[in-house]
PDB file of C-alpha atoms in Angstrom:
ATOM      1  CA  MET A   1       5.352 154.043  84.720  1.00  0.00           C
ATOM      2  CA  THR A   2       7.098 151.902  87.287  1.00  0.00           C
ATOM      3  CA  THR A   3       7.030 152.269  91.031  1.00  0.00           C
ATOM      4  CA  MET A   4      10.238 153.066  92.828  1.00  0.00           C
ATOM      5  CA  HIS A   5       9.489 150.818  95.763  1.00  0.00           C
ATOM      6  CA  ARG A   6       8.674 147.163  96.006  1.00  0.00           C
ATOM      7  CA  ARG A   7       5.082 146.400  96.922  1.00  0.00           C
ATOM      8  CA  ARG A   8       4.523 144.689 100.245  1.00  0.00           C
ATOM      9  CA  GLN A   9       3.672 141.063  99.866  1.00  0.00           C
ATOM     10  CA  TRP A  10       1.526 139.036 102.219  1.00  0.00           C
ATOM     11  CA  ARG A  11       4.617 137.139 103.375  1.00  0.00           C
ATOM     12  CA  ASP A  12       6.397 140.381 104.349  1.00  0.00           C
ATOM     13  CA  ARG A  13       3.820 141.335 106.950  1.00  0.00           C
ATOM     14  CA  ARG A  14       4.685 141.068 110.599  1.00  0.00           C
ATOM     15  CA  PRO A  15       2.444 138.907 112.787  1.00  0.00           C
ATOM     16  CA  VAL A  16      -0.410 140.550 114.667  1.00  0.00           C
ATOM     17  CA  THR A  17       0.233 141.117 118.355  1.00  0.00           C
ATOM     18  CA  MET A  18      -2.214 140.309 121.130  1.00  0.00           C
ATOM     19  CA  GLU A  19      -2.554 144.036 121.891  1.00  0.00           C
ATOM     20  CA  GLU A  20      -3.682 144.716 118.322  1.00  0.00           C
ATOM     21  CA  LEU A  21      -6.197 141.890 118.519  1.00  0.00           C
ATOM     22  CA  HIS A  22      -7.542 143.251 121.796  1.00  0.00           C
ATOM     23  CA  MET A  23      -7.917 146.758 120.360  1.00  0.00           C
ATOM     24  CA  SER A  24      -9.702 145.487 117.265  1.00  0.00           C
ATOM     25  CA  ASN A  25     -12.081 143.490 119.472  1.00  0.00           C
ATOM     26  CA  GLN A  26     -12.844 146.649 121.435  1.00  0.00           C
ATOM     27  CA  TYR A  27     -13.597 148.562 118.231  1.00  0.00           C
ATOM     28  CA  VAL A  28     -15.955 145.810 117.081  1.00  0.00           C
ATOM     29  CA  ALA A  29     -17.681 145.829 120.475  1.00  0.00           C
ATOM     30  CA  VAL A  30     -18.218 149.603 120.336  1.00  0.00           C
ATOM     31  CA  LEU A  31     -19.667 149.337 116.830  1.00  0.00           C
ATOM     32  CA  CYS A  32     -22.008 146.553 117.958  1.00  0.00           C
ATOM     33  CA  VAL A  33     -23.227 148.643 120.894  1.00  0.00           C
ATOM     34  CA  LEU A  34     -23.873 151.647 118.654  1.00  0.00           C
ATOM     35  CA  ALA A  35     -25.710 149.487 116.121  1.00  0.00           C
ATOM     36  CA  GLY A  36     -27.803 147.960 118.905  1.00  0.00           C
ATOM     37  CA  ILE A  37     -28.760 151.358 120.288  1.00  0.00           C
ATOM     38  CA  GLY A  38     -29.721 152.584 116.833  1.00  0.00           C
ATOM     39  CA  THR A  39     -31.766 149.470 116.153  1.00  0.00           C
ATOM     40  CA  ALA A  40     -33.550 149.793 119.493  1.00  0.00           C
ATOM     41  CA  LEU A  41     -34.435 153.425 118.793  1.00  0.00           C
ATOM     42  CA  VAL A  42     -35.816 152.579 115.363  1.00  0.00           C
ATOM     43  CA  LEU A  43     -37.865 149.704 116.756  1.00  0.00           C
ATOM     44  CA  LEU A  44     -39.254 151.858 119.558  1.00  0.00           C
ATOM     45  CA  LEU A  45     -40.163 154.524 117.033  1.00  0.00           C
ATOM     46  CA  LEU A  46     -41.906 151.949 114.847  1.00  0.00           C
ATOM     47  CA  ILE A  47     -43.781 150.402 117.767  1.00  0.00           C
ATOM     48  CA  PHE A  48     -44.795 153.494 119.741  1.00  0.00           C
ATOM     49  CA  GLY A  49     -44.812 156.017 116.902  1.00  0.00           C
ATOM     50  CA  GLN A  50     -45.631 159.621 117.623  1.00  0.00           C
ATOM     51  CA  SER A  51     -45.743 159.320 121.410  1.00  0.00           C
ATOM     52  CA  PHE A  52     -42.158 158.029 121.433  1.00  0.00           C
ATOM     53  CA  ALA A  53     -40.973 160.723 119.019  1.00  0.00           C
ATOM     54  CA  ASN A  54     -42.491 163.406 121.245  1.00  0.00           C
ATOM     55  CA  LEU A  55     -40.153 162.351 124.057  1.00  0.00           C
ATOM     56  CA  PHE A  56     -37.189 163.471 121.938  1.00  0.00           C
ATOM     57  CA  PHE A  57     -38.562 166.361 119.919  1.00  0.00           C
ATOM     58  CA  GLY A  58     -41.251 167.694 122.227  1.00  0.00           C
ATOM     59  CA  GLY A  59     -44.684 168.632 121.129  1.00  0.00           C
TER      60      GLY A  59
END
């Protein structure tokens, strides 16, 4: 079966604008912050154990 449209080639792409680069940098920064927060929580849980978990879950 053949496709009815021509596939986009790498040379057909338009260049990336500075706004798109800025937005992608912001997305990467948000992901890094979320990963850092998650890593910090895991490390605190590993270091302080049950006393740290009780702060979140009570008990």
